[in-house]
Amino acid sequence: MSCHLSRSNYEMLPTPPVGFPSYNHDFMVTYSLLAANQVMSLIFDGVFDRFPTLRIVFVEHAFTWILPLMWRMDAIYAARKSRVDIKRKPSEYVKEHIKFTTQPLDYPEDKTELTRALEWMECEKILLFSSDYPHWTFDDPRWLVKHLPKAARDAVMYKNGIATYHLPESVPVLEGQTRVL
């Protein structure tokens, strides 16, 4: 299952004291918050224990926020294990059941820190390449490849997409078409 952004009232967080976002850029920042709430709910409500074959892709919700969220959920789980009705650490559910597209890509000023964060979150297990081209927020795949850990590049750029969506490894070239890769 894939979850993509929309602008319906059903996806809004509770109304903040100062009202809903006034500008598009305000709203774009909240996309990650919406996904974080959904991830926590899916895990702590035991959805993946009840539906062990369920896989979910969060499309265009960013993804760098998942690393501290996994740390926090694991800490809560460790502290309240007897009161939480799930069978494993939350980060294990994320790595087995949830994937995120790489767009929009948030990164720190020091780009080497992005590569370290990608390694820590085991990006080869949870990321699928996406660019969002031709929108103005698109991410250049050449830039992304340079910052992915070398061992994760093939998985993130195409293998995870093939496996997640059960796609063929290759397709025949159409007449008049030139293969790029």
mmCIF file of C-alpha atoms in Angstrom:
data_model
loop_
_atom_site.group_PDB
_atom_site.id
_atom_site.type_symbol
_atom_site.label_atom_id
_atom_site.label_comp_id
_atom_site.label_asym_id
_atom_site.label_seq_id
_atom_site.Cartn_x
_atom_site.Cartn_y
_atom_site.Cartn_z
ATOM 1 C CA MET A 1 0.000 0.000 0.000
ATOM 2 C CA SER A 2 1.269 3.485 -0.792
ATOM 3 C CA CYS A 3 0.248 6.627 1.073
ATOM 4 C CA HIS A 4 0.686 9.921 -0.765
ATOM 5 C CA LEU A 5 0.108 13.455 0.431
ATOM 6 C CA SER A 6 -3.109 15.288 -0.083
ATOM 7 C CA ARG A 7 -4.666 18.420 1.214
ATOM 8 C CA SER A 8 -7.834 17.134 2.778
ATOM 9 C CA ASN A 9 -9.057 18.082 6.230
ATOM 10 C CA TYR A 10 -8.841 14.412 7.173
ATOM 11 C CA GLU A 11 -5.048 14.540 7.054
ATOM 12 C CA MET A 12 -4.658 17.695 9.097
ATOM 13 C CA LEU A 13 -3.279 17.510 12.592
ATOM 14 C CA PRO A 14 -5.547 18.908 15.307
ATOM 15 C CA THR A 15 -6.066 22.626 14.783
ATOM 16 C CA PRO A 16 -3.126 24.469 16.338
ATOM 17 C CA PRO A 17 -3.889 27.406 18.669
ATOM 18 C CA VAL A 18 -2.962 29.901 15.958
ATOM 19 C CA GLY A 19 -4.942 28.133 13.212
ATOM 20 C CA PHE A 20 -4.077 26.078 10.159
ATOM 21 C CA PRO A 21 -0.989 26.868 8.067
ATOM 22 C CA SER A 22 -1.378 30.091 6.103
ATOM 23 C CA TYR A 23 1.085 29.360 3.314
ATOM 24 C CA ASN A 24 2.019 26.400 1.154
ATOM 25 C CA HIS A 25 5.511 26.263 2.658
ATOM 26 C CA ASP A 26 3.988 26.038 6.148
ATOM 27 C CA PHE A 27 1.867 23.125 5.035
ATOM 28 C CA MET A 28 4.780 21.385 3.306
ATOM 29 C CA VAL A 29 6.701 21.301 6.588
ATOM 30 C CA THR A 30 3.824 19.472 8.306
ATOM 31 C CA TYR A 31 3.825 16.529 5.858
ATOM 32 C CA SER A 32 6.413 14.712 7.944
ATOM 33 C CA LEU A 33 4.367 15.239 11.103
ATOM 34 C CA LEU A 34 1.371 13.585 9.466
ATOM 35 C CA ALA A 35 3.441 10.568 8.460
ATOM 36 C CA ALA A 36 5.064 10.304 11.898
ATOM 37 C CA ASN A 37 1.619 10.123 13.517
ATOM 38 C CA GLN A 38 0.575 7.395 11.088
ATOM 39 C CA VAL A 39 3.775 5.384 11.662
ATOM 40 C CA MET A 40 3.336 5.517 15.449
ATOM 41 C CA SER A 41 -0.310 4.524 15.202
ATOM 42 C CA LEU A 42 0.369 1.602 12.848
ATOM 43 C CA ILE A 43 3.084 0.250 15.128
ATOM 44 C CA PHE A 44 1.720 0.873 18.629
ATOM 45 C CA ASP A 45 -1.795 -0.226 17.647
ATOM 46 C CA GLY A 46 -0.354 -3.590 16.584
ATOM 47 C CA VAL A 47 -1.379 -3.390 12.933
ATOM 48 C CA PHE A 48 1.703 -5.263 11.723
ATOM 49 C CA ASP A 49 1.212 -8.050 14.270
ATOM 50 C CA ARG A 50 -2.360 -8.511 13.027
ATOM 51 C CA PHE A 51 -1.386 -8.167 9.352
ATOM 52 C CA PRO A 52 2.182 -9.512 9.113
ATOM 53 C CA THR A 53 2.359 -9.308 5.310
ATOM 54 C CA LEU A 54 1.267 -5.654 5.153
ATOM 55 C CA ARG A 55 3.829 -3.289 3.641
ATOM 56 C CA ILE A 56 3.327 0.474 3.446
ATOM 57 C CA VAL A 57 5.222 3.096 1.435
ATOM 58 C CA PHE A 58 5.043 6.722 2.550
ATOM 59 C CA VAL A 59 5.391 8.765 -0.634
ATOM 60 C CA GLU A 60 6.726 12.339 -0.434
ATOM 61 C CA HIS A 61 6.573 12.698 3.350
ATOM 62 C CA ALA A 62 10.381 13.111 3.598
ATOM 63 C CA PHE A 63 12.173 10.505 5.683
ATOM 64 C CA THR A 64 15.064 11.874 7.741
ATOM 65 C CA TRP A 65 12.697 12.261 10.701
ATOM 66 C CA ILE A 66 12.296 8.466 10.953
ATOM 67 C CA LEU A 67 15.701 7.955 12.603
ATOM 68 C CA PRO A 68 14.987 9.982 15.785
ATOM 69 C CA LEU A 69 11.413 8.675 15.764
ATOM 70 C CA MET A 70 12.692 5.068 15.796
ATOM 71 C CA TRP A 71 15.035 5.947 18.669
ATOM 72 C CA ARG A 72 12.186 7.538 20.622
ATOM 73 C CA MET A 73 9.690 4.736 19.961
ATOM 74 C CA ASP A 74 12.281 2.109 20.963
ATOM 75 C CA ALA A 75 12.985 4.004 24.209
ATOM 76 C CA ILE A 76 9.260 4.200 25.033
ATOM 77 C CA TYR A 77 8.884 0.510 24.201
ATOM 78 C CA ALA A 78 11.814 -0.429 26.472
ATOM 79 C CA ALA A 79 10.461 1.660 29.354
ATOM 80 C CA ARG A 80 6.836 0.541 29.031
ATOM 81 C CA LYS A 81 7.173 -2.911 27.473
ATOM 82 C CA SER A 82 4.641 -4.475 29.855
ATOM 83 C CA ARG A 83 2.023 -1.898 28.820
ATOM 84 C CA VAL A 84 2.670 -1.888 25.078
ATOM 85 C CA ASP A 85 0.883 -4.634 23.174
ATOM 86 C CA ILE A 86 3.415 -5.275 20.414
ATOM 87 C CA LYS A 87 5.867 -8.150 20.049
ATOM 88 C CA ARG A 88 9.044 -6.384 18.889
ATOM 89 C CA LYS A 89 10.904 -3.093 19.037
ATOM 90 C CA PRO A 90 9.170 -0.414 16.941
ATOM 91 C CA SER A 91 12.277 0.111 14.793
ATOM 92 C CA GLU A 92 12.068 -3.540 13.721
ATOM 93 C CA TYR A 93 8.524 -2.988 12.431
ATOM 94 C CA VAL A 94 9.681 0.092 10.520
ATOM 95 C CA LYS A 95 12.525 -1.795 8.839
ATOM 96 C CA GLU A 96 10.330 -4.745 7.885
ATOM 97 C CA HIS A 97 6.996 -3.139 7.026
ATOM 98 C CA ILE A 98 7.485 0.522 6.108
ATOM 99 C CA LYS A 99 9.341 2.226 3.289
ATOM 100 C CA PHE A 100 9.764 5.902 2.462
ATOM 101 C CA THR A 101 10.471 7.609 -0.819
ATOM 102 C CA THR A 102 13.592 9.750 -0.938
ATOM 103 C CA GLN A 103 11.755 12.891 -1.997
ATOM 104 C CA PRO A 104 11.626 15.470 -0.507
ATOM 105 C CA LEU A 105 15.172 15.119 0.715
ATOM 106 C CA ASP A 106 15.978 17.066 3.868
ATOM 107 C CA TYR A 107 19.647 17.336 4.709
ATOM 108 C CA PRO A 108 21.927 19.152 7.114
ATOM 109 C CA GLU A 109 24.337 21.886 6.078
ATOM 110 C CA ASP A 110 27.212 19.412 6.391
ATOM 111 C CA LYS A 111 26.226 16.866 3.730
ATOM 112 C CA THR A 112 28.539 14.203 5.197
ATOM 113 C CA GLU A 113 26.148 14.056 8.148
ATOM 114 C CA LEU A 114 23.386 12.961 5.763
ATOM 115 C CA THR A 115 25.407 9.925 4.703
ATOM 116 C CA ARG A 116 25.965 8.989 8.358
ATOM 117 C CA ALA A 117 22.255 9.334 9.121
ATOM 118 C CA LEU A 118 21.413 7.162 6.101
ATOM 119 C CA GLU A 119 23.769 4.484 7.419
ATOM 120 C CA TRP A 120 22.289 4.649 10.933
ATOM 121 C CA MET A 121 18.720 4.258 9.683
ATOM 122 C CA GLU A 122 19.750 1.340 7.430
ATOM 123 C CA CYS A 123 18.455 3.175 4.374
ATOM 124 C CA GLU A 124 18.976 0.105 2.182
ATOM 125 C CA LYS A 125 15.997 -1.464 4.013
ATOM 126 C CA ILE A 126 13.570 1.446 4.069
ATOM 127 C CA LEU A 127 14.144 3.837 1.143
ATOM 128 C CA LEU A 128 12.824 3.901 -2.427
ATOM 129 C CA PHE A 129 14.145 6.431 -4.911
ATOM 130 C CA SER A 130 11.786 9.153 -6.082
ATOM 131 C CA SER A 131 12.520 12.536 -7.627
ATOM 132 C CA ASP A 132 9.161 14.367 -7.894
ATOM 133 C CA TYR A 133 10.285 15.674 -11.289
ATOM 134 C CA PRO A 134 9.073 18.005 -12.876
ATOM 135 C CA HIS A 135 7.893 19.839 -9.745
ATOM 136 C CA TRP A 136 10.082 22.654 -8.452
ATOM 137 C CA THR A 137 10.933 20.612 -5.349
ATOM 138 C CA PHE A 138 12.369 17.694 -7.335
ATOM 139 C CA ASP A 139 15.575 16.009 -6.141
ATOM 140 C CA ASP A 140 18.393 15.365 -8.599
ATOM 141 C CA PRO A 141 19.177 11.621 -8.604
ATOM 142 C CA ARG A 142 22.853 12.332 -9.382
ATOM 143 C CA TRP A 143 23.153 14.328 -6.159
ATOM 144 C CA LEU A 144 21.402 11.644 -4.125
ATOM 145 C CA VAL A 145 23.593 8.818 -5.446
ATOM 146 C CA LYS A 146 26.727 10.705 -4.370
ATOM 147 C CA HIS A 147 25.452 10.935 -0.783
ATOM 148 C CA LEU A 148 24.028 7.448 -0.355
ATOM 149 C CA PRO A 149 26.295 4.924 1.363
ATOM 150 C CA LYS A 150 27.940 2.931 -1.451
ATOM 151 C CA ALA A 151 26.530 -0.374 -0.166
ATOM 152 C CA ALA A 152 22.975 1.037 -0.286
ATOM 153 C CA ARG A 153 22.957 2.697 -3.717
ATOM 154 C CA ASP A 154 21.514 -0.116 -5.825
ATOM 155 C CA ALA A 155 18.931 -1.003 -3.174
ATOM 156 C CA VAL A 156 17.672 2.562 -2.811
ATOM 157 C CA MET A 157 17.879 3.589 -6.460
ATOM 158 C CA TYR A 158 16.062 0.589 -7.964
ATOM 159 C CA LYS A 159 16.157 -2.786 -6.179
ATOM 160 C CA ASN A 160 13.798 -1.806 -3.352
ATOM 161 C CA GLY A 161 11.272 -0.465 -5.856
ATOM 162 C CA ILE A 162 11.391 -3.702 -7.851
ATOM 163 C CA ALA A 163 10.945 -5.818 -4.718
ATOM 164 C CA THR A 164 8.288 -3.615 -3.096
ATOM 165 C CA TYR A 165 6.050 -3.363 -6.142
ATOM 166 C CA HIS A 166 6.835 -6.849 -7.514
ATOM 167 C CA LEU A 167 8.133 -5.427 -10.792
ATOM 168 C CA PRO A 168 10.148 -7.321 -13.395
ATOM 169 C CA GLU A 169 13.915 -6.776 -13.194
ATOM 170 C CA SER A 170 13.930 -5.575 -16.794
ATOM 171 C CA VAL A 171 11.508 -4.822 -19.586
ATOM 172 C CA PRO A 172 12.020 -5.150 -23.321
ATOM 173 C CA VAL A 173 13.181 -2.097 -25.230
ATOM 174 C CA LEU A 174 10.461 -0.691 -27.458
ATOM 175 C CA GLU A 175 11.162 -0.180 -31.138
ATOM 176 C CA GLY A 176 12.990 3.121 -31.603
ATOM 177 C CA GLN A 177 13.812 3.383 -27.895
ATOM 178 C CA THR A 178 17.376 3.580 -26.588
ATOM 179 C CA ARG A 179 18.232 2.080 -23.223
ATOM 180 C CA VAL A 180 19.899 4.617 -20.925
ATOM 181 C CA LEU A 181 21.299 2.339 -18.211
#
